[in-house]
XYZ file of C-alpha atoms in Angstrom:
607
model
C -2.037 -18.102 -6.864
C -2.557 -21.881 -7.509
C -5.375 -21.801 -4.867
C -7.270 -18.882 -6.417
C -6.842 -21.382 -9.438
C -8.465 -23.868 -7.401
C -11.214 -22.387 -6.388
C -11.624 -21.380 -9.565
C -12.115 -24.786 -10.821
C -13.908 -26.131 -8.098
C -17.413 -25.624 -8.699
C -18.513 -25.147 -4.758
C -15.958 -22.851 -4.245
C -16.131 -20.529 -7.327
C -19.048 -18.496 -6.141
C -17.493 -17.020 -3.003
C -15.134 -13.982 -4.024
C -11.831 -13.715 -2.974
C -9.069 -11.169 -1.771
C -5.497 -11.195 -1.377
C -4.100 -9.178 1.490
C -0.224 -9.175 1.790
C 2.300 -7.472 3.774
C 4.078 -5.304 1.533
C 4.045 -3.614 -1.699
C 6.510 -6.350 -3.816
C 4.901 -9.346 -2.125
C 1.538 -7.673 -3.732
C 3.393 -7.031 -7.113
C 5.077 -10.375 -7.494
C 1.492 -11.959 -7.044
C -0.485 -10.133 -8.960
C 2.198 -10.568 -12.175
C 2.168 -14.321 -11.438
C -1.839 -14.135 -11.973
C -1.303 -11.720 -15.274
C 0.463 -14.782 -16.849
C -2.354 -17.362 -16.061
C -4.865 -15.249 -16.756
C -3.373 -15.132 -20.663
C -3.485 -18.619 -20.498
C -6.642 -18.897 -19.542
C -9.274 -16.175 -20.611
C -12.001 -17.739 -18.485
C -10.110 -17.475 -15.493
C -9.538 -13.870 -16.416
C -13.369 -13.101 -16.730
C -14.075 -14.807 -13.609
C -11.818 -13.195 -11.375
C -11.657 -9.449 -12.442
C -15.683 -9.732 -13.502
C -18.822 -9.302 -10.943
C -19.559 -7.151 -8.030
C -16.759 -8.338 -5.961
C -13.946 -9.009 -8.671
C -10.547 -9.985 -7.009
C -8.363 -8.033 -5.540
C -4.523 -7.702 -4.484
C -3.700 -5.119 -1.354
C -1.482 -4.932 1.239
C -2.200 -3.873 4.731
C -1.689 0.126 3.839
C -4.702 0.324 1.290
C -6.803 -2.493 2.125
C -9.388 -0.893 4.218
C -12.676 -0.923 3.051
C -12.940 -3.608 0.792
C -15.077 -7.529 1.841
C -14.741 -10.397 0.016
C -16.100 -14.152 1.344
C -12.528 -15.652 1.172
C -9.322 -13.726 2.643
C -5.748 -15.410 1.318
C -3.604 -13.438 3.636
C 0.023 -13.655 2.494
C 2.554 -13.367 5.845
C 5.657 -13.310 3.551
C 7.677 -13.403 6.943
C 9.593 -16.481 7.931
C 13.027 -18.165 8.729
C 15.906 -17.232 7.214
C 18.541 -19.709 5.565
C 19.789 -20.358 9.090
C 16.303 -20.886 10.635
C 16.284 -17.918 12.924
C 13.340 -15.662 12.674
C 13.629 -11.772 13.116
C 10.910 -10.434 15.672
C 10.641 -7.384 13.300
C 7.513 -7.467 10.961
C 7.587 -4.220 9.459
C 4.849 -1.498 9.840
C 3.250 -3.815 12.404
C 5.848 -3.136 14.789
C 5.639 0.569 14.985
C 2.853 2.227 17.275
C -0.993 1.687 15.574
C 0.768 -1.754 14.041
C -1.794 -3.676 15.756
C -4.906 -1.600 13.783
C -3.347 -2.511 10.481
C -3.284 -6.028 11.366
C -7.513 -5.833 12.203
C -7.774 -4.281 9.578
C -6.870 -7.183 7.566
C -8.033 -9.667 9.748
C -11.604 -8.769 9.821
C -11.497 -8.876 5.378
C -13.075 -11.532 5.588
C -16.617 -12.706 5.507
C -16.983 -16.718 5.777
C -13.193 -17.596 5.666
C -9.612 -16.669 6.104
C -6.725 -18.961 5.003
C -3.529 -17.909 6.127
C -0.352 -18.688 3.940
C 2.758 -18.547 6.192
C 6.358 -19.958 6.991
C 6.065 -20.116 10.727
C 4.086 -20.562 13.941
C 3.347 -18.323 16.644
C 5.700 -20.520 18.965
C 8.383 -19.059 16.857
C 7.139 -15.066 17.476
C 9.075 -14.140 20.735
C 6.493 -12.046 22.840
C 7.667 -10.296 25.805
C 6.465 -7.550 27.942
C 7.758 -4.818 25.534
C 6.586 -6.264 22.731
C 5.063 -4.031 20.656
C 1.184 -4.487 20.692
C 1.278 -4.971 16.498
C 3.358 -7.998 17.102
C 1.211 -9.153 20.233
C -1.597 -9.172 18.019
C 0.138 -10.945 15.295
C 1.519 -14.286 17.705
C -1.990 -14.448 19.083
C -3.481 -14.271 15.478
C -1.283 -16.821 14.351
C -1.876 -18.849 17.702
C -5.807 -18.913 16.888
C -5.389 -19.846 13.155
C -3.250 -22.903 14.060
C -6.322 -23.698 15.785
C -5.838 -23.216 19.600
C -8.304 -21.415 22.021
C -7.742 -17.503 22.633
C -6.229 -16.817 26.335
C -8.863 -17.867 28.735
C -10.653 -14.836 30.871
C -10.276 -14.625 33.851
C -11.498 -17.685 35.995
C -12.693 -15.992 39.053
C -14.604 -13.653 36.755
C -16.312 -16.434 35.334
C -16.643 -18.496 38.340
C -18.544 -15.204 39.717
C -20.834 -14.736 37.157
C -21.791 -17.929 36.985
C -22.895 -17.835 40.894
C -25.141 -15.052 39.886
C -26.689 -16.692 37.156
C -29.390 -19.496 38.655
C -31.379 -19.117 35.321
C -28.474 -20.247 33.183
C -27.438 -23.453 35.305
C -31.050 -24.209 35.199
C -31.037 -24.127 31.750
C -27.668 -26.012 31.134
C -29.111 -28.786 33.222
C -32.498 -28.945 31.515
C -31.009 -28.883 28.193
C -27.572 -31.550 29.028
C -30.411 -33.965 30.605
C -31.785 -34.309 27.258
C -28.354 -35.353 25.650
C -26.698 -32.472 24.554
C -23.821 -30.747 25.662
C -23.444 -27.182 26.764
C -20.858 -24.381 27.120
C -21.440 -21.279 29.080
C -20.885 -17.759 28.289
C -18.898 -18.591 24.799
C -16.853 -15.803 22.799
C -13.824 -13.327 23.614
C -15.532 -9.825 23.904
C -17.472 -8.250 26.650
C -20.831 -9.436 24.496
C -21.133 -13.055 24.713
C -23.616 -16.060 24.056
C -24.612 -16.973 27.449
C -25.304 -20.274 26.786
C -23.968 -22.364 23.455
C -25.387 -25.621 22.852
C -23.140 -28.342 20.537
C -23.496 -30.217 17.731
C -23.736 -34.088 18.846
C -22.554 -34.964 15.246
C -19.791 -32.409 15.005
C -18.599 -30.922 18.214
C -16.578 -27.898 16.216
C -19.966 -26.459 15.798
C -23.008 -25.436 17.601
C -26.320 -25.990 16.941
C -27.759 -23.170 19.135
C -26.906 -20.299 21.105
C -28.841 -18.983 24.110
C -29.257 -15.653 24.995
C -30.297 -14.203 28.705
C -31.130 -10.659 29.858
C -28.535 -11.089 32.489
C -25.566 -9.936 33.118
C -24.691 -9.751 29.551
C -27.682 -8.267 28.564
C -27.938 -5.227 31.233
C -24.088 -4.549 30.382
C -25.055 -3.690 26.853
C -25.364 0.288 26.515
C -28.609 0.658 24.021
C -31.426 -1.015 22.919
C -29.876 -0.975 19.105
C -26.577 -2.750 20.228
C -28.827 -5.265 22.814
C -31.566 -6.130 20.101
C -30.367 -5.323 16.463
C -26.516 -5.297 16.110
C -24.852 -7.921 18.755
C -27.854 -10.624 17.467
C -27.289 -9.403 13.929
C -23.727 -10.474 14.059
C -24.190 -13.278 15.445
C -26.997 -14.459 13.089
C -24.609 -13.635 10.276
C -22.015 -15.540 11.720
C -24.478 -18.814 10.984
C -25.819 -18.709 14.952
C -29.228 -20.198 15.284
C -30.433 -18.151 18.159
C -33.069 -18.536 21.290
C -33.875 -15.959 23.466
C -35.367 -17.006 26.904
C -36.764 -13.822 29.399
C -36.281 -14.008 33.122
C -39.723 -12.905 33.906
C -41.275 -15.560 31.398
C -39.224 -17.861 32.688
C -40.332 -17.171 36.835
C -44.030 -16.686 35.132
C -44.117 -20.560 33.457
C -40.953 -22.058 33.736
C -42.184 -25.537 31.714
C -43.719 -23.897 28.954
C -40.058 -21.930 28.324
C -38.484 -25.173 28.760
C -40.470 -27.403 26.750
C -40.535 -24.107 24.017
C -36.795 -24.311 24.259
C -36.255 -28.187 23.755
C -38.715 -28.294 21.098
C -36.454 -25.745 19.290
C -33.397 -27.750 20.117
C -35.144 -30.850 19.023
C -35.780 -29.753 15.914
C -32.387 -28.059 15.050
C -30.610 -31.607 16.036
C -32.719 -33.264 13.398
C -31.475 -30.959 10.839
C -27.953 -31.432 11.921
C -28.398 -35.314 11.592
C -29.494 -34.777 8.233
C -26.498 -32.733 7.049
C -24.144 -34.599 8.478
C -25.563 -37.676 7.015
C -25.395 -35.450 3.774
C -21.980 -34.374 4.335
C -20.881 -38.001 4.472
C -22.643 -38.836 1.786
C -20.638 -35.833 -0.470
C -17.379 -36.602 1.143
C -17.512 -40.088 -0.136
C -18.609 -39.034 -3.321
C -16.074 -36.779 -4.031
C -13.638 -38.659 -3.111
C -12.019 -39.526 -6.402
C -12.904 -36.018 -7.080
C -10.723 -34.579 -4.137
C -8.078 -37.092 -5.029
C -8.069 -34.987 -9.060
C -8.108 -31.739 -7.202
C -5.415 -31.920 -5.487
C -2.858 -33.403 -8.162
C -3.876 -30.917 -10.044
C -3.245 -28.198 -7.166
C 0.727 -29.941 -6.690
C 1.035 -29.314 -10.333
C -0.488 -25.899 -10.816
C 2.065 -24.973 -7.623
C 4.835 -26.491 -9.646
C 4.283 -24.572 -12.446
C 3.597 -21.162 -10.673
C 6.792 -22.278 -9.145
C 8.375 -22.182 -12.085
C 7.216 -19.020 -13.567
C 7.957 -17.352 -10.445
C 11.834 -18.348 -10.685
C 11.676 -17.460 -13.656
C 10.529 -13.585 -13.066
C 12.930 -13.419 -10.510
C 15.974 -14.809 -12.839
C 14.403 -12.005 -15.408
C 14.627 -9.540 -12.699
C 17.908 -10.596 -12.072
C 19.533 -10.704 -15.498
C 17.829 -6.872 -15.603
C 20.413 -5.850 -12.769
C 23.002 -7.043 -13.524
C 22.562 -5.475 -17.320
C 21.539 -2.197 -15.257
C 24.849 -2.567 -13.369
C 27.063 -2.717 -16.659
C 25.339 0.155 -18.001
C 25.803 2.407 -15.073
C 29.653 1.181 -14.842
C 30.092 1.854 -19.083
C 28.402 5.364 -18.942
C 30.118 6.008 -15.650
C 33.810 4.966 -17.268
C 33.083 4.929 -21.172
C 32.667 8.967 -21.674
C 33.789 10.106 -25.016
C 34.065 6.730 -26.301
C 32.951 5.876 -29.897
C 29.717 4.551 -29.893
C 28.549 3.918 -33.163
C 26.209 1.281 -33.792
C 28.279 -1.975 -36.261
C 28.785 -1.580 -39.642
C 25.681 -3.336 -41.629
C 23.459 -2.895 -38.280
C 19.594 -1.798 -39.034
C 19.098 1.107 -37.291
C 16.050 0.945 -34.032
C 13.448 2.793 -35.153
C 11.284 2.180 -32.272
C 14.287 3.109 -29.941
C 14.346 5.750 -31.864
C 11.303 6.653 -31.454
C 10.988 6.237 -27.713
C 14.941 8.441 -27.124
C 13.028 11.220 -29.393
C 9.895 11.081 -26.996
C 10.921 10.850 -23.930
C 14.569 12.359 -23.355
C 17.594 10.665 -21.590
C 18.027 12.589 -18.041
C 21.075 14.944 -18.381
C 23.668 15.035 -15.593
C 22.714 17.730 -13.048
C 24.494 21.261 -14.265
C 23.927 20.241 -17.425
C 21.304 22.873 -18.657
C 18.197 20.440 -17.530
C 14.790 21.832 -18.969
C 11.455 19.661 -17.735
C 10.010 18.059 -20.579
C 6.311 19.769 -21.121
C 4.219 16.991 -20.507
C 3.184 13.073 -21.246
C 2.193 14.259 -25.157
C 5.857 13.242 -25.716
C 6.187 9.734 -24.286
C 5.634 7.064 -26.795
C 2.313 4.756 -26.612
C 4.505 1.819 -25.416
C 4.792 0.930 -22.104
C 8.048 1.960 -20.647
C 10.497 -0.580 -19.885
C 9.687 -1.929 -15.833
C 12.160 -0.601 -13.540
C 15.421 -2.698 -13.255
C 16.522 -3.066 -9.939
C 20.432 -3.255 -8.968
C 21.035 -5.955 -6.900
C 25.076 -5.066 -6.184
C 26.492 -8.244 -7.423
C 30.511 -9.468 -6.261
C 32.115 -8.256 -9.642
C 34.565 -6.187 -8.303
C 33.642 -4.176 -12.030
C 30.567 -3.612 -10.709
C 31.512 -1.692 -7.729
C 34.584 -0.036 -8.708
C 33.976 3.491 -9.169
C 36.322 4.735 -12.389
C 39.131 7.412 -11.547
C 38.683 10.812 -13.265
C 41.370 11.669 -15.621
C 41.566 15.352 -13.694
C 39.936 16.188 -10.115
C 40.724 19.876 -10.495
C 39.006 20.133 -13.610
C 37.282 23.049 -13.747
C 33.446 22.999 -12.134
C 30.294 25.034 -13.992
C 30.304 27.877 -13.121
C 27.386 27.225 -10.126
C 29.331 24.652 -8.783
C 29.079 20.857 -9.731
C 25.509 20.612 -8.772
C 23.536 23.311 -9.106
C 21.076 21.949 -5.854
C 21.462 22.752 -2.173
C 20.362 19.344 -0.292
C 18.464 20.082 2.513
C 17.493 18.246 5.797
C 15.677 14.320 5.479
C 11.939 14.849 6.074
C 9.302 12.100 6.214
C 8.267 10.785 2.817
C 4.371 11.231 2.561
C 2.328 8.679 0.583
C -0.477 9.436 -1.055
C -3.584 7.999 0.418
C -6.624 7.997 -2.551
C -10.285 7.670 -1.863
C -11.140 3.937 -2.550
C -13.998 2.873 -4.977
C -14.775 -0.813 -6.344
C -14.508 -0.895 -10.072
C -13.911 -3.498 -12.813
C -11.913 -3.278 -15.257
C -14.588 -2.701 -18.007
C -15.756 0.092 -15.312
C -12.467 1.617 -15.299
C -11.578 1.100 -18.659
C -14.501 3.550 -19.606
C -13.843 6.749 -21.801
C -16.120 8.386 -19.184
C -13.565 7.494 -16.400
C -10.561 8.783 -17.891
C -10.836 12.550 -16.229
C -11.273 10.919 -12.705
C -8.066 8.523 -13.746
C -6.328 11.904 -14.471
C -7.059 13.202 -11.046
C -5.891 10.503 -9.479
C -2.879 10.797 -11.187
C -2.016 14.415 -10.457
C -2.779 13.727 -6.246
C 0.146 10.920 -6.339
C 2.007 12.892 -7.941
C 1.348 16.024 -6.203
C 1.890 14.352 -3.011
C 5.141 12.159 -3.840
C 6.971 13.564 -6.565
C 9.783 13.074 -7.654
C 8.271 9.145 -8.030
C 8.212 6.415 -10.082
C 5.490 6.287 -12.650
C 4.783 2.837 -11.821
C 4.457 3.707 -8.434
C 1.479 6.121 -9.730
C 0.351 3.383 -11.645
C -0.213 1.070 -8.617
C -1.870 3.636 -6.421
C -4.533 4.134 -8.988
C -5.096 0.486 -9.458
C -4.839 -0.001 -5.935
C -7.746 2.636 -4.799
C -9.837 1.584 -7.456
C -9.817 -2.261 -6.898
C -8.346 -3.061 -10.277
C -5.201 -5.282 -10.986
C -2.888 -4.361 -14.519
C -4.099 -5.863 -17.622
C -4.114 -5.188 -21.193
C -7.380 -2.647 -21.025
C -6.225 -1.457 -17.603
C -2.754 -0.273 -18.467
C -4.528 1.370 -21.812
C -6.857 3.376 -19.094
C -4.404 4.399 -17.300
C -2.371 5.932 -20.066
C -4.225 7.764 -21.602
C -5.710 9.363 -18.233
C -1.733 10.235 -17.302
C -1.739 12.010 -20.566
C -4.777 13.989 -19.585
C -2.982 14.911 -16.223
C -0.483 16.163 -18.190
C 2.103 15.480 -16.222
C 5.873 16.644 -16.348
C 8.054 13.128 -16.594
C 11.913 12.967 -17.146
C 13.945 9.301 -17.955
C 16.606 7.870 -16.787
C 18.227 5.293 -17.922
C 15.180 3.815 -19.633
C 13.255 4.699 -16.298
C 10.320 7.282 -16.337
C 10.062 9.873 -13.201
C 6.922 11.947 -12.580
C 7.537 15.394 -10.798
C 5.631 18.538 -10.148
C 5.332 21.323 -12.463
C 7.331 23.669 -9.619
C 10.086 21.143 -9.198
C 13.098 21.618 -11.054
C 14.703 18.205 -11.265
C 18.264 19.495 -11.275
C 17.949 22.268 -8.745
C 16.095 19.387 -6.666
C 17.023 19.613 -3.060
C 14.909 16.946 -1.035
C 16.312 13.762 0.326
C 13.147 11.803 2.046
C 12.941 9.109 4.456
C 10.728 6.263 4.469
C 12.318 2.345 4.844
C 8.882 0.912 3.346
C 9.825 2.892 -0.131
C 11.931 0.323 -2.777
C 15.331 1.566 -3.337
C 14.877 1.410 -7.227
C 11.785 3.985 -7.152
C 14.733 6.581 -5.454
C 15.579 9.413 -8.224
C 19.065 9.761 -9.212
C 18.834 13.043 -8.024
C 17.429 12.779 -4.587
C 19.850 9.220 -4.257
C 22.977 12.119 -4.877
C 21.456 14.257 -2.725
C 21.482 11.597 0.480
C 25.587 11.441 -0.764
C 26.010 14.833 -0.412
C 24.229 15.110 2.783
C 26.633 12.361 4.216
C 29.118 13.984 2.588
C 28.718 17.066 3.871
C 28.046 15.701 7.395
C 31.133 13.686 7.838
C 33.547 15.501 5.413
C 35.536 12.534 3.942
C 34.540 9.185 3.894
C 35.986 5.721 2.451
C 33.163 4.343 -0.271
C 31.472 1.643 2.366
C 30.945 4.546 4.362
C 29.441 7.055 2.065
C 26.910 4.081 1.029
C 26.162 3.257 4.856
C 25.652 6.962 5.526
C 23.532 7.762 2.663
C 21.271 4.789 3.267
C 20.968 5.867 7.246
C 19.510 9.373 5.599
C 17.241 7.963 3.541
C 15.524 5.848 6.277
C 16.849 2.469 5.319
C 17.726 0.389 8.905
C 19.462 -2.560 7.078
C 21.717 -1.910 4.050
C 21.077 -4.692 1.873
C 22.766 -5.770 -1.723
C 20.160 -4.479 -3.649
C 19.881 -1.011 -1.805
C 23.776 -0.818 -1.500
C 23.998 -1.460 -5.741
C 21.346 1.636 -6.212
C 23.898 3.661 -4.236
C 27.119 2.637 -5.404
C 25.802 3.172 -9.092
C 24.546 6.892 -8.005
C 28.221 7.590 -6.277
C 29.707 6.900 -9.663
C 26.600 9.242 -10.814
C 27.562 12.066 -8.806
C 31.262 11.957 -8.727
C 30.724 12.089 -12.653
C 28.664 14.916 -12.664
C 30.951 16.924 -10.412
C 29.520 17.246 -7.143
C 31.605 14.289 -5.675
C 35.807 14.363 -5.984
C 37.965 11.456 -4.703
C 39.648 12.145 -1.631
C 42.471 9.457 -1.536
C 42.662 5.836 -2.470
C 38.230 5.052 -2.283
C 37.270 8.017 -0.276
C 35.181 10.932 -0.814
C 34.458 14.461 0.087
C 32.174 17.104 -1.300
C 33.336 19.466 -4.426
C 34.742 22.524 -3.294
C 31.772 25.303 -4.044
C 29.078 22.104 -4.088
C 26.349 21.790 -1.959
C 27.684 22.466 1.635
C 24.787 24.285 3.392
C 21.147 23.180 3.937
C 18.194 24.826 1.912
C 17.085 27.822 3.075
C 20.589 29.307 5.199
């Protein structure tokens, strides 16, 4: 964030665009709320990054494809852990295709990639099993950090360059004059056969020189040999020279003295910018100096905002934690508001449009559509973070476990087997916000919003919310959120809320006869319905009989995909085993064990 800031304010940086790619989804979130708050304090900033043909944009490595901008920040988000040590496992990258995702990203970017990380390649262990994704990713790393690419192979070269009498010609010709060559420069099978340095800057080259060799005869068309490899190249800032075999056996000085003329004259212009480089560098000097104060300070403030979202975020679970454990253990107590307290009328308001989410048997009935959720923006989605208050993880005793069930058993669904959670993958488009903000838009918006939630429900509405920003290159804002309402009130979609929490499902899906229990370890344990979160508990349940708490939490996290059971994920489940032994479809089974309700869900869908 504080170097999209300085670019920003640097006046030779500010007209190359810029894109964020990051590794995951709450890497991508966390970032683009940290730029929400300095774009309200600073409306130019605002204007300059989310206006023009290429406004900014925030993805990570699943919906990036596509989209150019001149400047890549690539965000690793990977990196030691308190101890130092550094886990070899990087995600999606290491399953099979990981390595396409990553060049995906990598090739974002069309003048310049800056890579923001917490570790070198040295520190990637890559071994003959490696997957390729993480091959890919060490070697990335390994180039950024400056160092050559693995060499090819020697003899190869040596070989080719036995064949080639024209080029070592040509190398001498042109190094007798003073400059330096290289031969056969670049990492594919299409490569500059000769590349000639800069004598005032030897990262750079002032020429490159192409043959009709071996190079040449290798390529398969005429497009690829005379339009697209050249075109690349020229884009890449190559000054090219192209130098034929036969003109060179038909009048081997004029090609030579064509070919040092063109050298000659190239050198003088790189004399001149590097005397004009100096020149800048010493005059901005002071200026650099003011930059870059300014940069510590911007990163100390970000800094400081971005503690502070995560103490917000925080504070939210823990208050989502008491609330579970009081509704969990508080049943039937008296809960009237204070004597002399003014009554919520916007609470009120919000309860009366968008309706708590009953416990399952209950008599659920799908509420119609968005017409009855307020204007307001929902409350964000706390997230429990399972803290060490023994409170907070106690699960409350019933008063009688042979009370008697509804009549359909405690819950009225039948869990069936995991399957594979499917995302929803929307076309992509490049709008701005005033683009997408446009009445004329809003139907599109709508269908948008009933494919994510055709393809993913039951989900988080703010998950649907960042799939539409996300395909249509837009980042949330005042205008943007506005948008988006009011096109997921023309979708008319069927929402339920829990615990201050809005859920999007399908109009066929029942939420409390739901039955589906889906795996995917990329999806946030806080977008998990309490319904399909009791579902995974029963499923455990049902496949182990009785089990102590720990267990049932373990279990249930193992069937919804999740490798590592971590405090955050293990306070979502906790709070939905107090969830479902309240509704019924849980009993205790001794001191903190568990076992299905006789007559609850003990057979998969469909038997």
């Amino acid at each position: 964030v504080a170097e999209i800031i300085r670019r920003f304010n640097d006046p030779q940086l500010r007209d190359m665009s810029v894109g964020v790619v990051t590794f995951n989804q709450k890497q991508q979130t966390l970032i683009e709320n940290l730029l929400t708050e300095q774009y309200r304090e600073n409306a130019e900033l605002d204007a300059w990054a989310n206006g023009g043909e290429d406004p900014l944009f925030i993805k990570n490595l699943e919906n990036v494809q596509g989209d150019e901008r001149d400047v890549i920040l690539f965000s690793v988000g990977y990196g030691p852990d308190p101890k130092g040590r550094i886990s070899n496992n990087f995600g999606p990258i290491n399953n099979s295709g990981g390595e396409k995702r990553l060049n995906v990203a990598f090739s974002r970017a069309r003048k310049a990639m800056i890579i923001f990380t917490s570790m070198h390649s040295s520190d990637i262990r890559v071994t003959e099993s490696s997957p390729e994704g993480v091959v890919a990713f060490h070697d990335f790393l390994r180039f950024a950090e400056g160092k050559e690419l693995e060499p090819g192979d020697g003899e190869e070269i040596r070989e080719r360059l036995a064949k080639a009498g024209i080029m070592q010609n040509i190398i001498n010709a042109v190094e007798a004059r003073g400059f330096r060559c290289r031969p056969m420069v670049g990492h594919s099978d299409f490569q500059v056969d000769i590349a000639v340095a800069d004598p005032y800057d030897p990262s750079r080259y002032i020429m490159g020189i192409l043959l009709d060799g071996d190079v040449y005869g290798r390529t398969k068309n005429t497009r690829d040999r005379e339009i697209a490899q050249t075109g690349v190249l020229k884009h890449l800032g190559w000054k090219l020279c192209r130098v034929w075999t036969v003109d060179w056996w038909d009048n081997r000085e004029k090609e030579l003295a064509r070919l040092l003329d063109t050298l000659d004259r190239l050198n003088e212009l790189a004399k001149t910018r590097h005397e004009q480089q100096m020149a800048r560098e010493e005059a901005e000097k002071e200026e650099r100096a003011a930059r870059e104060e300014e940069s510590r300070r911007m990163i100390s403030h970000i800094g400081s905002q971005a503690a502070r979202v995560i103490a917000e975020d925080e504070a939210a679970d823990e208050r989502e934690t008491f609330s579970r454990d009081k509704d969990a253990s508080g049943a039937g107590e008296d809960t009237a508001e204070p004597a002399g307290a003014e009554p919520d009328a916007d609470a009120e308001e919000r309860a009366a449009a968008v309706p708590e989410e009953p416990l399952p048997g209950a008599g659920e009935e799908a509420v119609p559509g968005p017409a009855e959720i307020s204007e307001e923006e929902p409350e964000p989605a706390p997230e429990i973070s399972g803290t060490d208050d023994e409170a907070a993880e106690e699960i409350p005793e019933q008063p009688d476990e042979t009370e008697a069930l509804p009549e359909n058993g405690p819950a009225p669904c039948v869990p069936g087997e995991p399957t594979e959670y499917m995302t929803c993958v929307l076309e992509e488009v490049s709008m701005g916000p005033a683009e997408f903000s446009d009445p004329a838009n809003k139907n599109d918006i709508a269908a948008r919003v009933r494919k994510v939630v055709d393809t993913e429900a039951p989900v988080l509405k703010d998950t649907v919310m960042r799939r539409v920003f996300a395909s249509c290159g837009v980042i949330k804002g005042k205008n943007t959120l506005e948008a988006f309402e009011k096109g997921f009130r023309a979708a008319k979609i069927k929402t339920r809320k829990q615990k201050g929490i809005v859920y999007c499902w399908r109009d066929d899906q029942e939420p409390g006869l739901y039955a589906g229990i889906r795996v995917s370890a990329e999806r946030a344990s806080d977008e998990i319905c309490q319904q399909e979160l009791r579902n995974a508990i029963c499923y455990a349940l049902r496949q182990k009989d009785v089990l102590e708490k720990d267990e049932v939490v373990k279990e249930a996290s193992l069937a919804l995909g999740y490798k590592k059971l971590g405090k955050r994920l293990e306070g979502v489940l906790l709070a939905a085993l107090q969830w479902s032994k309240s509704s019924g479809a849980v009993v205790s089974a001794g001191p903190n064990k568990f076992r299905l309700a006789e007559g609850g869900p003990s057979q998969t869908a469909g038997e």
